[in-house]
Short mmCIF file of C-alpha atoms in Angstrom, two decimals:
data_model
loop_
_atom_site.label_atom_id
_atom_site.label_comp_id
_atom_site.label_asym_id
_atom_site.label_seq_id
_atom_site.Cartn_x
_atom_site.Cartn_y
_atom_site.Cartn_z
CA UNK A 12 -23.29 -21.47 32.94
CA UNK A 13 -22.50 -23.56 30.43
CA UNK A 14 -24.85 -22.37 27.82
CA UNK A 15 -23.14 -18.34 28.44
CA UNK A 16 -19.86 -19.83 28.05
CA UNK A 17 -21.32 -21.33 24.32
CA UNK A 18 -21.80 -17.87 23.70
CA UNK A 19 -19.40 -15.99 24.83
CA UNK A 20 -15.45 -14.77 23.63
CA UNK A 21 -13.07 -16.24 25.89
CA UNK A 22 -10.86 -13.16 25.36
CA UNK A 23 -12.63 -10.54 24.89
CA UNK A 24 -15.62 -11.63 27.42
CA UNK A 25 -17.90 -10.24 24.16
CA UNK A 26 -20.89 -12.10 22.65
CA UNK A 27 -19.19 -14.89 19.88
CA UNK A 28 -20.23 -14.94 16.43
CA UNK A 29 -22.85 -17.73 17.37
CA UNK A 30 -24.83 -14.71 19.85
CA UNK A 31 -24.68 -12.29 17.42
CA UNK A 32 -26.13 -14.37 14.69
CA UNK A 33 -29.02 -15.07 17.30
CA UNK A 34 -29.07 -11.28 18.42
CA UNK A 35 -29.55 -10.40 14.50
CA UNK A 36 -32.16 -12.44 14.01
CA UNK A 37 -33.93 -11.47 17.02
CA UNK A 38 -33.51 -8.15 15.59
CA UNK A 39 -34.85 -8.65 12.23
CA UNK A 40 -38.32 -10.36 13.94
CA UNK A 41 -38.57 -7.45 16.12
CA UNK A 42 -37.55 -4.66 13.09
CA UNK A 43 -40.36 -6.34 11.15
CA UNK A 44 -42.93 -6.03 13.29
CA UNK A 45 -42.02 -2.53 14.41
CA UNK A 46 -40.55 -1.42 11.00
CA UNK A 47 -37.53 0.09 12.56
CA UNK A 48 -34.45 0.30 10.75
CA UNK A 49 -31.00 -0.61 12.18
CA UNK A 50 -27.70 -1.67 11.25
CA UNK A 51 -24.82 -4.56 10.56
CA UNK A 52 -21.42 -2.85 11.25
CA UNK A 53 -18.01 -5.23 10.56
CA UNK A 54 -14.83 -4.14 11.53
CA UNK A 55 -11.31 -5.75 10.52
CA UNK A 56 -8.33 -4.64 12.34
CA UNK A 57 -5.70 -3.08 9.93
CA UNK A 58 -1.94 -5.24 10.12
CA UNK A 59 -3.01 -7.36 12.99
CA UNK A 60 -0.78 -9.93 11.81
CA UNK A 61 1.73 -7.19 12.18
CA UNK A 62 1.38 -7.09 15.83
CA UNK A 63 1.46 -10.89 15.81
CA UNK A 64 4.51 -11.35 14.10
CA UNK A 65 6.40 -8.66 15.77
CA UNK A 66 5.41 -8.58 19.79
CA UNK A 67 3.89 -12.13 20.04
CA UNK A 68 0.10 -13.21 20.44
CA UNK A 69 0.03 -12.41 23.79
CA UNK A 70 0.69 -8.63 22.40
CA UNK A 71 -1.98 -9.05 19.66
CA UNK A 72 -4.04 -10.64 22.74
CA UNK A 73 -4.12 -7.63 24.96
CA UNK A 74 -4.23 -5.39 21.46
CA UNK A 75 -8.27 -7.03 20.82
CA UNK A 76 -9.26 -6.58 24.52
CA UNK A 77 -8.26 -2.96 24.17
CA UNK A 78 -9.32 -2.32 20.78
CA UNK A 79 -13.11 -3.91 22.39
CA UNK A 80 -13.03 -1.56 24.88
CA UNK A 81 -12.70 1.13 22.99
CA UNK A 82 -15.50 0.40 20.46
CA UNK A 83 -17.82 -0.81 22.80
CA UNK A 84 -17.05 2.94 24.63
CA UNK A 85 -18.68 4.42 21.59
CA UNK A 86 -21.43 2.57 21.21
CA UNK A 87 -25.38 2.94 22.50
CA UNK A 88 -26.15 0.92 25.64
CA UNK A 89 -28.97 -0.95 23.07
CA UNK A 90 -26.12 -1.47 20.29
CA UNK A 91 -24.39 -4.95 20.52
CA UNK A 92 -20.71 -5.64 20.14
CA UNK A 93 -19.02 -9.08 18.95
CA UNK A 94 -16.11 -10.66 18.68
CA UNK A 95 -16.40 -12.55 15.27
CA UNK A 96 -13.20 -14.13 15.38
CA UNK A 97 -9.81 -13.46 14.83
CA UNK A 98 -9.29 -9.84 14.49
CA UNK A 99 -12.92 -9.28 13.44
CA UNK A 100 -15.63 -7.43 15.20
CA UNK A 101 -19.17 -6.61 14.39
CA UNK A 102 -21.82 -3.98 15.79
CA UNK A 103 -25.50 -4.47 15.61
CA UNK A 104 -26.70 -1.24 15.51
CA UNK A 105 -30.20 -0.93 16.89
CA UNK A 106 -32.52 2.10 17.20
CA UNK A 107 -31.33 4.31 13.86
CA UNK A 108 -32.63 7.42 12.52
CA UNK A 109 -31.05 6.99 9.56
CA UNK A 110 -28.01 6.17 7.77
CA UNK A 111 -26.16 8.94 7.97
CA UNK A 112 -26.61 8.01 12.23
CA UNK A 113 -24.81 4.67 11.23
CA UNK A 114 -21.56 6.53 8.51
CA UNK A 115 -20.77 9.41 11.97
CA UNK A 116 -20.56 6.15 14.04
CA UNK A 117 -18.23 4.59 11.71
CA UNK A 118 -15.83 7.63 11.53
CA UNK A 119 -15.89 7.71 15.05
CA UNK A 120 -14.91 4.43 15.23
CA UNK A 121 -12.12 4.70 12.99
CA UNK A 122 -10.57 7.87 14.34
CA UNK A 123 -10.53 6.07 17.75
CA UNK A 124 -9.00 3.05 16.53
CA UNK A 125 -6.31 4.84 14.67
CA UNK A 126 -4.64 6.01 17.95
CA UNK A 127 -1.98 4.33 19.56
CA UNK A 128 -1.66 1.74 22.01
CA UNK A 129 0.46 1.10 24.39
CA UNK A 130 1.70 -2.10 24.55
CA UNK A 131 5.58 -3.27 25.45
CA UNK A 132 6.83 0.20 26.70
CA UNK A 133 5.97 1.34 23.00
CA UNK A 134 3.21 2.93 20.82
CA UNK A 135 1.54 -0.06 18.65
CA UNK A 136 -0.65 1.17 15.87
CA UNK A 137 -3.38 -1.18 14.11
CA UNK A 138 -6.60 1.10 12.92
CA UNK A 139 -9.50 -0.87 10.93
CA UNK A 140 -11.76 -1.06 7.91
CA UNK A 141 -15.31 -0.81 8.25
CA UNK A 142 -18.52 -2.19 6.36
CA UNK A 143 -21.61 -1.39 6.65
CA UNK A 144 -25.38 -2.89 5.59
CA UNK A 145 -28.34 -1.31 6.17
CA UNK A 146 -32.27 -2.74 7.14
CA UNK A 147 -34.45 -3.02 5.65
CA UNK A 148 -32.70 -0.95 2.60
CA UNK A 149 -29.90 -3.39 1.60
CA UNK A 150 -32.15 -6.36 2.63
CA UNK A 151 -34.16 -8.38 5.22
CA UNK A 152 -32.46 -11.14 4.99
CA UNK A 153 -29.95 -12.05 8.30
CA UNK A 154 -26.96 -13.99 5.72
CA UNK A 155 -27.30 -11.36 3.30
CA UNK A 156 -26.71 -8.58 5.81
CA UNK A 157 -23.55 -10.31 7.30
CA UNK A 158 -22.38 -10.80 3.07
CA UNK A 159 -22.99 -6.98 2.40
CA UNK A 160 -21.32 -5.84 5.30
CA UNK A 161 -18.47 -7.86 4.60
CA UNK A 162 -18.26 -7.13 0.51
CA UNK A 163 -18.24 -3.42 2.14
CA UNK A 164 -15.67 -4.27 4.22
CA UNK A 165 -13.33 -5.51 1.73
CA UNK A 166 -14.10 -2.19 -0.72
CA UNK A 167 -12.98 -0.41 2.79
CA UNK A 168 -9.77 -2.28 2.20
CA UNK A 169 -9.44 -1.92 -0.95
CA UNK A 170 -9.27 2.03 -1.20
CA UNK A 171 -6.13 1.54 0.85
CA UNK A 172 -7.85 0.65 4.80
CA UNK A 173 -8.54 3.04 8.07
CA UNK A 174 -11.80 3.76 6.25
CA UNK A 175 -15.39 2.44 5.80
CA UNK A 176 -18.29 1.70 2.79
CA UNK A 177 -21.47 1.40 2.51
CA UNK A 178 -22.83 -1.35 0.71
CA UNK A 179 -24.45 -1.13 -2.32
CA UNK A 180 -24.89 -2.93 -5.57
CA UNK A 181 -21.96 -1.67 -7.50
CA UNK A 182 -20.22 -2.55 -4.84
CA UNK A 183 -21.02 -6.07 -4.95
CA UNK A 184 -20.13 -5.70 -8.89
CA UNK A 185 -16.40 -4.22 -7.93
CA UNK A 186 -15.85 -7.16 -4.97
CA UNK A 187 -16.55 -9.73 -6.93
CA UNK A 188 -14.12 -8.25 -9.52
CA UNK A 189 -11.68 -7.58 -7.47
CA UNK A 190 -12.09 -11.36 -6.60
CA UNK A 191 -11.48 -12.66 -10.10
CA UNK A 192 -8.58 -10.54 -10.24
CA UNK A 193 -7.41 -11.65 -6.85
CA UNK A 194 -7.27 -15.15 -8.36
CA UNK A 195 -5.99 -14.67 -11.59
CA UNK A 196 -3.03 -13.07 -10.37
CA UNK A 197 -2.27 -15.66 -7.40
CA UNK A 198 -2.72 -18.04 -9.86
CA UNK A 199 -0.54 -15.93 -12.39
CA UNK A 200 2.18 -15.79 -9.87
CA UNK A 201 1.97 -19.34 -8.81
CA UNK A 202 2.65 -19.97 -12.95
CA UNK A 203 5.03 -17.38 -13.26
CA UNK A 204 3.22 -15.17 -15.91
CA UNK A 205 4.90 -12.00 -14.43
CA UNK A 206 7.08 -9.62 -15.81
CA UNK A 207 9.57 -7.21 -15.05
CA UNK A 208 10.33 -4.01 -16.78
CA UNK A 209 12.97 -1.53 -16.45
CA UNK A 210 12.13 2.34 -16.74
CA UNK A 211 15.09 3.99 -17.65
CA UNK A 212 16.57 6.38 -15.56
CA UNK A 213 18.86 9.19 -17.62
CA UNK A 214 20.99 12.17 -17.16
CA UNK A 215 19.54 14.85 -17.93
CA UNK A 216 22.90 16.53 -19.81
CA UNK A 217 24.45 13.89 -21.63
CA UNK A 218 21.55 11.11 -22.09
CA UNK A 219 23.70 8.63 -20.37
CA UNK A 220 21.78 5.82 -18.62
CA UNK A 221 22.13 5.93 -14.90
CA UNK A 222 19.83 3.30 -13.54
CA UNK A 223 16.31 1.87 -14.13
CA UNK A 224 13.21 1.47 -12.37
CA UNK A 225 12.01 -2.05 -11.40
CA UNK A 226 8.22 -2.09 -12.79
CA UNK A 227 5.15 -5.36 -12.69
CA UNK A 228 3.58 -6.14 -15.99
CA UNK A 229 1.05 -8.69 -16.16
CA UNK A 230 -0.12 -10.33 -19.12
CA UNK A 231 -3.22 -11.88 -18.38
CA UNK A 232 -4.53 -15.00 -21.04
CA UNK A 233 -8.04 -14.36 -19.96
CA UNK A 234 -8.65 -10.69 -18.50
CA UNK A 235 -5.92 -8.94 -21.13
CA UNK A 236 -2.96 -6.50 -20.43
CA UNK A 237 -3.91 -5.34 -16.34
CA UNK A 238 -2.31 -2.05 -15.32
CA UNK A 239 -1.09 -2.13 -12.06
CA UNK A 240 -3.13 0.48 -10.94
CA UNK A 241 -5.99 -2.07 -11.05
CA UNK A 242 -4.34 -4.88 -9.56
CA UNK A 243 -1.68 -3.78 -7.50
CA UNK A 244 -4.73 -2.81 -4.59
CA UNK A 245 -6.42 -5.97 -4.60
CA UNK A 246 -2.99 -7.50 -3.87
CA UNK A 247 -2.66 -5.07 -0.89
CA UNK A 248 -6.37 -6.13 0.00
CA UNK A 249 -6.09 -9.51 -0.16
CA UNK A 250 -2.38 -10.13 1.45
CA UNK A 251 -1.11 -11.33 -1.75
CA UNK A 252 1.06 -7.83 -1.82
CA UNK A 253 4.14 -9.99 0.47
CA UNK A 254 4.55 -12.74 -2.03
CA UNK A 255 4.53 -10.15 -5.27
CA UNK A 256 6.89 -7.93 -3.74
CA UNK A 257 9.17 -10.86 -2.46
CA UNK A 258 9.08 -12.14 -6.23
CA UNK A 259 10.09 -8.53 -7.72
CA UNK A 260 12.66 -8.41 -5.30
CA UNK A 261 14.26 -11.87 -6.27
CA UNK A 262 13.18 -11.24 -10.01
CA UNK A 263 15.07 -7.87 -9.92
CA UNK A 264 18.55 -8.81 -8.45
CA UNK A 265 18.95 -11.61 -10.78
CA UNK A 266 18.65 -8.92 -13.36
CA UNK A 267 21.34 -6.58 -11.78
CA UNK A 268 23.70 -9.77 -11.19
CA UNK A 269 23.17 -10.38 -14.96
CA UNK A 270 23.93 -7.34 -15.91
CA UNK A 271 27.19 -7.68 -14.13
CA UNK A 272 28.05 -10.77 -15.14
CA UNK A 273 27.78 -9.32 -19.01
CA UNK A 274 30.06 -6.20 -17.85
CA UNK A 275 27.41 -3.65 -17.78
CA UNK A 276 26.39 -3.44 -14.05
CA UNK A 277 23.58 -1.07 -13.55
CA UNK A 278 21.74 0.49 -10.81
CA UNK A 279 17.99 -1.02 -10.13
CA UNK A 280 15.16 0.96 -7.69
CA UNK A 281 12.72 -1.50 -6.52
CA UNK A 282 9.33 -0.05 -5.19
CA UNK A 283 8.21 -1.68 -1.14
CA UNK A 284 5.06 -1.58 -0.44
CA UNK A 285 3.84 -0.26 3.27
CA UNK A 286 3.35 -3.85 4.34
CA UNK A 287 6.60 -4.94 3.25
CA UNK A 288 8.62 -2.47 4.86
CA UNK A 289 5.93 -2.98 8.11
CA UNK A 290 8.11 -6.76 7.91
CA UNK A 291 10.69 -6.40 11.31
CA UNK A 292 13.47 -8.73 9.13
CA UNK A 293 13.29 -6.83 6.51
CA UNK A 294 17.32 -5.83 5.87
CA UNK A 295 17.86 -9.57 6.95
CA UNK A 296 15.36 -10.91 4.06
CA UNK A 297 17.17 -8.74 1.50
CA UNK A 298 20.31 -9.24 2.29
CA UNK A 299 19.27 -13.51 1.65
CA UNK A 300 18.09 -12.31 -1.88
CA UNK A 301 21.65 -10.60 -2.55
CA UNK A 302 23.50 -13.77 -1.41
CA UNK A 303 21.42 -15.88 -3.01
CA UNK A 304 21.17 -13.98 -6.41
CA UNK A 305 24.81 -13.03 -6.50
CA UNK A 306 23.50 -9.07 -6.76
CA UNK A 307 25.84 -6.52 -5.46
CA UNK A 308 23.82 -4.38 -2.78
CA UNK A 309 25.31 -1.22 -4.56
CA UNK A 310 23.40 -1.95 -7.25
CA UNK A 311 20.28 -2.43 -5.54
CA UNK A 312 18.00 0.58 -4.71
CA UNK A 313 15.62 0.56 -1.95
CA UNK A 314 12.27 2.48 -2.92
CA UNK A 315 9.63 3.60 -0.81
CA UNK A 316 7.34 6.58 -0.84
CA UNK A 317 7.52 9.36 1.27
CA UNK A 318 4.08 8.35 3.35
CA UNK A 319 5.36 4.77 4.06
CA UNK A 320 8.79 6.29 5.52
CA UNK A 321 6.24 8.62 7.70
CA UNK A 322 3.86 6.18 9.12
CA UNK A 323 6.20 5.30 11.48
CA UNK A 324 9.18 7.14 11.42
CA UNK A 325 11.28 5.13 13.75
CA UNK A 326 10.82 1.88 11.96
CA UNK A 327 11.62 3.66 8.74
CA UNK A 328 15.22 5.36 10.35
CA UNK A 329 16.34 1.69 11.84
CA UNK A 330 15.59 -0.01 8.59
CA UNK A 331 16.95 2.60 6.05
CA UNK A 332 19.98 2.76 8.43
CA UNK A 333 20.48 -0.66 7.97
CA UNK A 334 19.83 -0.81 4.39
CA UNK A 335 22.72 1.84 4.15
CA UNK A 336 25.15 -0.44 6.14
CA UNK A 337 24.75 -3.30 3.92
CA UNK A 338 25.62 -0.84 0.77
CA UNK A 339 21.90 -0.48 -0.59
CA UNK A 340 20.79 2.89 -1.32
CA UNK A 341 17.49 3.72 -0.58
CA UNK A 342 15.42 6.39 -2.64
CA UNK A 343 12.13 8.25 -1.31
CA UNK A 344 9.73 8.31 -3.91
CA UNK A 345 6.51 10.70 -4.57
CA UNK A 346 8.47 13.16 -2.14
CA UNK A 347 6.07 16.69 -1.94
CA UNK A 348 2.75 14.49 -2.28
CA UNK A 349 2.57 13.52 1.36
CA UNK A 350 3.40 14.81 4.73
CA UNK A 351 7.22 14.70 5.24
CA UNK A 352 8.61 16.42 8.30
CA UNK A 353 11.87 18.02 7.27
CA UNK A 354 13.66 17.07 10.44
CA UNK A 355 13.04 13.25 9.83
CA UNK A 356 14.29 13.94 6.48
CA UNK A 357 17.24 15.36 7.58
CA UNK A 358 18.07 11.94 9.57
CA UNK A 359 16.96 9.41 7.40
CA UNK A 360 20.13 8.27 5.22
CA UNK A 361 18.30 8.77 2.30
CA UNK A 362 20.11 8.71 -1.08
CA UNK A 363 17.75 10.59 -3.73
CA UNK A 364 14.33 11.94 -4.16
CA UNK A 365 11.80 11.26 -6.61
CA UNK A 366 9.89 14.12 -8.11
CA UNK A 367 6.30 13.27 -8.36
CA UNK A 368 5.02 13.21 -11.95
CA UNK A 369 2.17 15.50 -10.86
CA UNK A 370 4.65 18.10 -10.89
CA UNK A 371 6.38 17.58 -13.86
CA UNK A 372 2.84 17.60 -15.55
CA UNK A 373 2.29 21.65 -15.17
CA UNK A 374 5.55 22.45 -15.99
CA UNK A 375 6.21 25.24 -17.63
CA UNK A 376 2.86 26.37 -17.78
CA UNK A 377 2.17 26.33 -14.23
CA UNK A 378 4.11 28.48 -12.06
CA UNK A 379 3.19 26.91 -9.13
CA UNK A 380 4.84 23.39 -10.23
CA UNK A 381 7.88 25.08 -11.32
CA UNK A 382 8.19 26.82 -8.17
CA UNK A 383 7.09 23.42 -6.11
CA UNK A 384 10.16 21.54 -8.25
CA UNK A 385 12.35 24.28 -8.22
CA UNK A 386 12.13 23.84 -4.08
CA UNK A 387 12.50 20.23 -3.34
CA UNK A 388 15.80 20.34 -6.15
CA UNK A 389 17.65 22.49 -3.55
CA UNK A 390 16.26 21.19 -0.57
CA UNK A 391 17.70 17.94 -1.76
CA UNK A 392 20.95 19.13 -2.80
CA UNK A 393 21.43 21.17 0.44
CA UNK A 394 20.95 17.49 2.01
CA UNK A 395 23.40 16.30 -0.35
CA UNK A 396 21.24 14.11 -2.04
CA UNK A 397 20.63 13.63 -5.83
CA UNK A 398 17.14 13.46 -7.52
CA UNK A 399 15.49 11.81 -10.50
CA UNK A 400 12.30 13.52 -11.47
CA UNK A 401 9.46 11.15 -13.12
CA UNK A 402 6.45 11.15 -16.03
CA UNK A 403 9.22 13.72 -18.21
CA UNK A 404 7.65 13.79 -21.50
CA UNK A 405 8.52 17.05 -23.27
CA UNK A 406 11.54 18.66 -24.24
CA UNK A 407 10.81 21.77 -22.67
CA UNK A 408 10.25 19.73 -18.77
CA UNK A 409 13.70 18.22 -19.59
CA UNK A 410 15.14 21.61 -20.12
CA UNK A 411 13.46 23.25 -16.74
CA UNK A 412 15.44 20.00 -15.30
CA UNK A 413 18.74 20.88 -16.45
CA UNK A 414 18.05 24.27 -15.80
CA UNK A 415 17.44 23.23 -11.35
CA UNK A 416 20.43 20.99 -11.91
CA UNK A 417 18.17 18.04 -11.38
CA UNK A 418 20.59 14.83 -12.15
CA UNK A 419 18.32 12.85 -13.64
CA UNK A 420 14.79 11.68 -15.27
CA UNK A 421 12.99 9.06 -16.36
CA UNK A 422 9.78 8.68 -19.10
CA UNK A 423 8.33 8.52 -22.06
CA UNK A 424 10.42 11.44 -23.54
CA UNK A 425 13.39 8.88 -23.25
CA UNK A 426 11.08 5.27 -23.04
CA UNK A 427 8.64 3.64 -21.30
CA UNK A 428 9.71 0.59 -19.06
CA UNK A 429 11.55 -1.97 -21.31
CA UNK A 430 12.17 -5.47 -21.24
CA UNK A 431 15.42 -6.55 -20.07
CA UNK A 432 16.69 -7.35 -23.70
CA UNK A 433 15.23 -3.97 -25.06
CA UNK A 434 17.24 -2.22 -22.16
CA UNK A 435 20.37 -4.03 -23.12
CA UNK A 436 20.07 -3.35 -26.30
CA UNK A 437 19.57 0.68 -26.07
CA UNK A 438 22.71 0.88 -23.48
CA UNK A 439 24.51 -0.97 -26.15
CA UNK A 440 23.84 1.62 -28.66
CA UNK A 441 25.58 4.19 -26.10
CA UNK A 442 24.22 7.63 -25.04
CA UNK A 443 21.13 9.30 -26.07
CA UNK A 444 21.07 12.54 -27.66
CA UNK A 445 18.41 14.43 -25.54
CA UNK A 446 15.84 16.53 -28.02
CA UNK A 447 16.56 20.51 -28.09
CA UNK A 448 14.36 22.17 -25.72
CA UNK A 449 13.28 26.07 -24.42
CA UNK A 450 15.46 27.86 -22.28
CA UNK A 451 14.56 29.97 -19.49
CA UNK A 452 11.36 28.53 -17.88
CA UNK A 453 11.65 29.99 -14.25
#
């Protein structure tokens, strides 16, 4: 009928966002008169846009269907299942014991949506972030609900997706500062109020500089200095990540083709996010910076950390392949921190590590460290790859490094990250005399 079809996902065939509105309020007459608590579940599909952009919407089409399937599979036969729109679902969870009843559910959820699915001859991953507000202890009121679970939605996001929160009221407090921040910087890019600065990377014999890192600082005139441990998430959250790391990348190669132009070319790592590198065109959009710029791709170093190369290892060989045939060289950063499979090391084209700065931190006090560092230096040399170790601040971790033969390091022991004139300015003044340190720390 006509009125089923008013309620009902053409798609999916699930209740619209217009049922479960009605369902939910039908729920919160009944809960009051019965006192029985239940449930508001949201779920967001993690890089659905992804799937769009690389396969086509039919792809991302018969991705929703499947991805309703399987939630509705794990699900009560009371519990109701939506389609809100777009990539969006939500669960009305009915008949709870508690909440810990609702958080298993959620797991569940996620660990089933994390799997792949098989769409085009090939394994398509998605996974989701979850948020979740309870009756009658987060409220009693039906727009409220649907506003907690979706402020606990976006927290999901924010601690990095394929996860879920609770709602509560510091989470409200953290949403809607994540928010502010969210607009600031958008606004702080659209203004160009950005800057770049350049870690130096050095040799750890001579105190020649090698390279430098590409870092974001942002200035804010409102909110202060932001580290980019605060904002760099909310631009992950939020989308915003695409159009900051496009910017660094275009920022950063007019740098290196200045350089050149002045007759001191140096080599620059810029850090890609996981939704960046996610981008199919990727080598394609890089190599338009590098013709537009002027930038050498010799000079340009292609950073990414060792879980973004593993998330899907295939992607990650075609594109670093391709970086390498332009003349980029790419460098895997945080390397021991994640879950690297030695074989897929062995075939990525991979030009250096990066030794974590959690490492450098217990060395030489901590064995352990120095053992840890001591392994991935000659696993990397036996691949024939170089290695700059990060977060070096004492003489003595810059003598363990010469020590292992590590090539280079950056941090504070040398700088911090400098602005491009403060850069120029030290390379001008030629090599560094590195500090005397201890000797035999192994």
């Amino acid at each position: 009928t006509l009125r089923q079809q008013a309620l009902t996902d053409d798609l999916t065939g699930l209740p619209n966002r217009r049922q479960f509105r009605q369902q939910l309020a039908a729920a919160l007459d009944a809960a009051e008169e019965h006192s029985r608590p239940f449930a508001v579940l949201l779920l967001d599909l993690d890089h659905f846009k992804d799937v769009n952009d690389s396969f086509g919407h039919a792809t991302g089409d018969d991705l929703l269907v499947m991805a309703g399937a399987r939630i509705r599979g794990l699900l009560k036969p009371s519990d109701l299942l939506a389609r809100m729109g777009g990539d969006e679902f939500a669960c009305l969870l009915s008949d709870l014991s508690d909440r810990a009843e609702a958080e298993a559910l959620a797991r569940r959820l996620l660990e089933a949506l994390q799997g792949a699915y098989r769409l085009q001859q090939q394994d398509v991953y998605s996974g989701a972030s979850i948020g979740l507000a309870l009756f009658p202890d987060d409220s009693d009121d039906l727009d409220a609900l649907l506003r907690y679970a979706d402020i606990a939605m976006y927290q999901a996001k924010l601690a990095g997706r394929g996860s879920y929160a609770c709602y509560s009221p510091e989470l409200d407090r953290r949403a809607h500062e994540a928010m502010q921040l969210h607009a600031r910087l958008k606004e702080a890019l659209d203004l160009g109020h950005l800057r770049l600065h350049y870690q130096p990377q050095v040799d750890v014999v001579d105190g020649t500089v090698l390279g430098a890192e590409a870092l974001l600082r942002w200035q804010d005139p409102v909110l202060g200095e932001i580290s980019p441990a605060r904002f760099i998430p909310v631009a992950e959250a939020t989308g915003l990540i695409l159009p900051l790391s496009e910017w660094v990348l275009e920022t950063a190669c007019r740098q290196i083709a200045e350089w050149t132009r002045q007759g001191r070319p140096l080599r620059v790592a810029v850090n890609f996010s996981a939704l960046q590198f996610r981008q199919g065109d990727l080598p394609q959009r890089i190599a338009r910076v590098l013709e537009r710029t002027g930038a050498q791709a010799h000079w340009l170093e292609i950073e990414i950390t060792e879980s973004v190369a593993m998330a899907q290892p295939e992607k990650a060989q075609e594109h670093i392949a391709e970086f390498a045939r332009m003349g980029c060289r790419v460098v895997l950063d945080d390397f021991g921190t994640g879950y690297s499979s030695l074989a897929y090391l062995k075939t990525l084209k991979v030009s250096k590590l990066k030794i974590d700065r959690s490492f450098m931190r217990g060395i030489p006090e901590q064995p352990e460290d120095v053992t840890i560092s001591d392994a991935i230096i000659g696993l990397a040399h036996s691949l024939g790859m170089t290695l700059v170790a990060e977060g070096v601040e004492t003489p003595e971790q810059l003598g363990f490094l010469r020590e292992a033969r590590c090539e280079a390091f950056q941090g504070w022991l040398f700088a911090k990250a400098l602005d491009p004139e403060a850069l120029t300015q030290i390379r001008a003044q030629g090599r560094w005399v590195p500090p005397p340190a201890a000797t035999d720390l192994h």
